[in-house]
Short mmCIF file of C-alpha atoms and ligand atoms in Angstrom, two decimals:
data_model
loop_
_atom_site.label_atom_id
_atom_site.label_comp_id
_atom_site.label_asym_id
_atom_site.label_seq_id
_atom_site.Cartn_x
_atom_site.Cartn_y
_atom_site.Cartn_z
CA MET O 1 74.88 -32.54 -32.77
CA LYS O 2 75.55 -35.79 -30.93
CA LYS O 3 74.29 -35.96 -27.32
CA VAL O 4 76.36 -36.41 -24.16
CA ALA O 5 75.21 -39.12 -21.76
CA VAL O 6 75.83 -38.15 -18.15
CA ILE O 7 75.62 -41.22 -15.94
CA MET O 8 76.06 -41.38 -12.19
CA GLY O 9 76.29 -44.46 -10.00
CA SER O 10 73.96 -42.99 -7.38
CA ASP O 11 71.87 -39.85 -7.01
CA SER O 12 74.21 -39.02 -4.11
CA ASP O 13 76.77 -38.15 -6.84
CA LEU O 14 74.53 -35.38 -8.19
CA PRO O 15 76.14 -32.41 -6.37
CA VAL O 16 79.40 -33.26 -8.18
CA VAL O 17 77.76 -34.14 -11.50
CA LYS O 18 75.81 -30.85 -11.52
CA LYS O 19 79.06 -29.01 -12.31
CA ALA O 20 79.19 -30.96 -15.59
CA THR O 21 75.53 -30.51 -16.54
CA ASP O 22 75.75 -26.75 -15.85
CA ILE O 23 78.60 -26.42 -18.36
CA LEU O 24 76.90 -28.59 -20.98
CA ALA O 25 73.77 -26.42 -20.62
CA GLU O 26 75.88 -23.24 -20.91
CA PHE O 27 77.24 -24.52 -24.25
CA SER O 28 73.74 -25.67 -25.39
CA VAL O 29 75.10 -29.19 -25.85
CA PRO O 30 72.26 -31.75 -25.74
CA PHE O 31 72.62 -34.20 -22.87
CA GLU O 32 70.67 -36.79 -20.92
CA VAL O 33 71.21 -37.71 -17.28
CA ARG O 34 70.75 -41.18 -15.77
CA VAL O 35 71.40 -43.02 -12.52
CA LEU O 36 72.82 -46.41 -13.51
CA SER O 37 75.14 -48.53 -11.41
CA ALA O 38 77.74 -51.09 -12.47
CA HIS O 39 76.92 -53.03 -9.30
CA ARG O 40 73.31 -52.28 -8.41
CA THR O 41 71.78 -52.18 -11.92
CA PRO O 42 74.36 -54.00 -14.06
CA VAL O 43 71.85 -55.23 -16.65
CA GLU O 44 70.30 -51.80 -17.25
CA ALA O 45 73.74 -50.15 -17.33
CA ALA O 46 75.00 -52.62 -19.94
CA GLU O 47 71.83 -52.27 -22.04
CA PHE O 48 72.14 -48.50 -22.06
CA ALA O 49 75.84 -48.62 -22.93
CA ARG O 50 75.20 -51.05 -25.80
CA SER O 51 72.47 -48.91 -27.34
CA ALA O 52 74.09 -45.49 -26.71
CA ARG O 53 75.49 -44.98 -30.22
CA GLU O 54 72.13 -45.88 -31.79
CA LEU O 55 70.39 -43.46 -29.42
CA GLY O 56 72.47 -40.58 -30.80
CA PHE O 57 75.09 -40.19 -28.11
CA GLY O 58 78.65 -39.23 -29.07
CA VAL O 59 80.39 -39.39 -25.71
CA MET O 60 79.58 -40.63 -22.21
CA ILE O 61 80.50 -39.13 -18.86
CA CYS O 62 80.40 -41.67 -16.01
CA ALA O 63 80.64 -40.48 -12.39
CA ALA O 64 80.97 -42.89 -9.50
CA GLY O 65 82.50 -43.13 -6.07
CA MET O 66 84.06 -45.85 -3.88
CA ALA O 67 84.74 -49.06 -5.91
CA ALA O 68 83.97 -47.04 -9.02
CA HIS O 69 83.54 -49.49 -11.88
CA LEU O 70 80.89 -47.52 -13.77
CA ALA O 71 83.15 -45.93 -16.40
CA GLY O 72 84.97 -49.24 -16.92
CA ALA O 73 81.70 -51.14 -17.30
CA PHE O 74 80.57 -48.60 -19.90
CA ALA O 75 83.90 -48.90 -21.73
CA ALA O 76 83.42 -52.67 -21.81
CA ASN O 77 80.02 -52.34 -23.48
CA CYS O 78 80.38 -49.29 -25.70
CA SER O 79 82.98 -48.06 -28.21
CA LEU O 80 82.11 -44.36 -27.75
CA PRO O 81 84.67 -42.30 -25.81
CA ILE O 82 84.12 -42.65 -22.05
CA ILE O 83 85.09 -39.96 -19.57
CA GLY O 84 85.30 -41.11 -15.95
CA ILE O 85 84.77 -38.85 -12.93
CA PRO O 86 86.02 -40.39 -9.68
CA VAL O 87 83.71 -39.07 -6.95
CA LYS O 88 85.05 -38.40 -3.46
CA SER O 89 83.31 -40.35 -0.70
CA LYS O 90 83.67 -39.99 3.05
CA TYR O 91 86.30 -42.69 3.73
CA LEU O 92 89.28 -42.58 1.37
CA ASP O 93 89.11 -39.03 -0.02
CA GLY O 94 88.22 -40.29 -3.50
CA VAL O 95 91.49 -42.18 -4.02
CA ASP O 96 89.49 -45.44 -4.10
CA ALA O 97 87.34 -44.13 -6.96
CA LEU O 98 90.33 -42.55 -8.73
CA LEU O 99 92.28 -45.81 -8.86
CA SER O 100 89.19 -47.87 -9.76
CA THR O 101 88.43 -45.51 -12.66
CA VAL O 102 91.88 -44.75 -14.02
CA GLN O 103 93.57 -48.16 -13.95
CA MET O 104 91.91 -49.63 -17.03
CA PRO O 105 93.47 -52.52 -18.94
CA THR O 106 94.91 -51.93 -22.41
CA GLY O 107 92.18 -51.88 -25.04
CA MET O 108 89.50 -50.40 -22.77
CA PRO O 109 90.40 -46.72 -22.36
CA VAL O 110 88.64 -44.40 -19.92
CA ALA O 111 89.66 -40.73 -19.97
CA THR O 112 89.77 -40.10 -16.24
CA VAL O 113 89.54 -36.55 -14.89
CA ALA O 114 90.52 -35.41 -11.39
CA ILE O 115 88.61 -36.46 -8.26
CA ASP O 116 85.28 -34.56 -8.46
CA GLY O 117 86.55 -33.04 -11.74
CA ALA O 118 83.10 -32.78 -13.29
CA ALA O 119 83.70 -29.41 -14.95
CA ASN O 120 86.70 -30.77 -16.83
CA ALA O 121 84.69 -33.85 -17.82
CA ALA O 122 82.10 -31.59 -19.46
CA LEU O 123 84.78 -29.48 -21.14
CA LEU O 124 86.54 -32.57 -22.45
CA SER O 125 83.27 -33.91 -23.87
CA ILE O 126 82.72 -30.52 -25.56
CA GLN O 127 86.22 -30.66 -27.06
CA MET O 128 85.43 -34.12 -28.44
CA LEU O 129 82.15 -33.02 -30.03
CA ALA O 130 83.81 -29.85 -31.32
CA ILE O 131 86.17 -31.89 -33.51
CA ALA O 132 83.30 -32.20 -36.00
CA ASP O 133 81.37 -29.04 -35.12
CA GLU O 134 82.80 -25.64 -36.03
CA ASP O 135 80.20 -23.61 -34.11
CA LEU O 136 80.91 -25.53 -30.93
CA SER O 137 84.63 -25.20 -31.55
CA ARG O 138 84.28 -21.39 -31.83
CA LYS O 139 82.21 -21.29 -28.62
CA TYR O 140 84.86 -23.32 -26.84
CA ASP O 141 87.65 -21.00 -28.04
CA GLU O 142 85.62 -18.02 -26.74
CA TYR O 143 85.20 -19.75 -23.38
CA ARG O 144 88.97 -20.27 -23.17
CA LYS O 145 89.66 -16.63 -24.09
CA LYS O 146 87.28 -15.44 -21.35
CA ALA O 147 88.92 -17.76 -18.82
CA THR O 148 92.35 -16.38 -19.76
CA ALA O 149 91.09 -12.79 -19.49
CA LYS O 150 89.75 -13.49 -15.99
CA VAL O 151 93.15 -14.73 -14.80
CA LEU O 152 94.92 -11.73 -16.34
CA GLU O 153 92.50 -9.42 -14.49
CA LYS O 154 93.30 -11.23 -11.24
CA ASP O 155 97.02 -10.85 -11.96
CA ILE O 156 96.61 -7.08 -12.36
CA ALA O 157 94.50 -6.90 -9.17
CA ILE O 158 97.04 -8.84 -7.11
CA GLN O 159 99.94 -6.77 -8.44
CA LYS O 160 98.10 -3.64 -7.27
CA GLU O 161 97.36 -5.19 -3.88
CA PHE O 162 101.04 -5.97 -3.27
CA ALA O 163 102.50 -2.86 -4.92
CA ASN O 164 105.10 -1.16 -2.68
C1 RP5 V 201 78.85 -45.57 -5.88
O1 RP5 V 201 78.72 -45.68 -4.52
C2 RP5 V 201 78.10 -44.31 -6.25
O2 RP5 V 201 78.59 -43.78 -7.44
C3 RP5 V 201 78.31 -43.41 -5.06
O3 RP5 V 201 79.39 -42.51 -5.26
C4 RP5 V 201 78.68 -44.40 -3.96
C5 RP5 V 201 77.72 -44.37 -2.79
O4 RP5 V 201 76.40 -44.58 -3.25
P1 RP5 V 201 75.15 -44.38 -2.27
O5 RP5 V 201 75.31 -45.40 -1.20
O6 RP5 V 201 75.23 -42.97 -1.75
O7 RP5 V 201 73.93 -44.60 -3.12
O8 RP5 V 201 78.36 -46.66 -6.56
#
């Protein structure tokens, strides 16, 4: 199976990114985690992005906050699908990172998830890999069925709570 690269602009993004790595681990999807910054380590970030396909990656998840150019910089240097996670910082509630990540020019797509939406980033990467992997696709369908069952249980519980 192809690997998922999980990149964060700073180790301060890790509490958010952990939600993605937990899900990848749950699905036994191989992944590697790096701290690489579009601004602070631009050369290393570009080198990694350019060699990612050769290194066996199939999709990249890029998490960054503030003036979040990480996902865009990866898209500029790599033709693998890029998923951007805008990370909330203390000043602008993550809207700065959201706009920096989502507003890519035509020709350089970044699939941007919600602010701090690391779980969805992992699930989206799994969906991408599952296109060519039937086992993973089955696991993902199971995951969805369990998630649906949980909500239906909650529906029953809340109906009982408010029964009159
Ligand atoms: C961004 O700046 C990082 O992705 C992080 O979200 C933010 C703050 O970084 P630190 O100053 O905490 O290292 O590049």
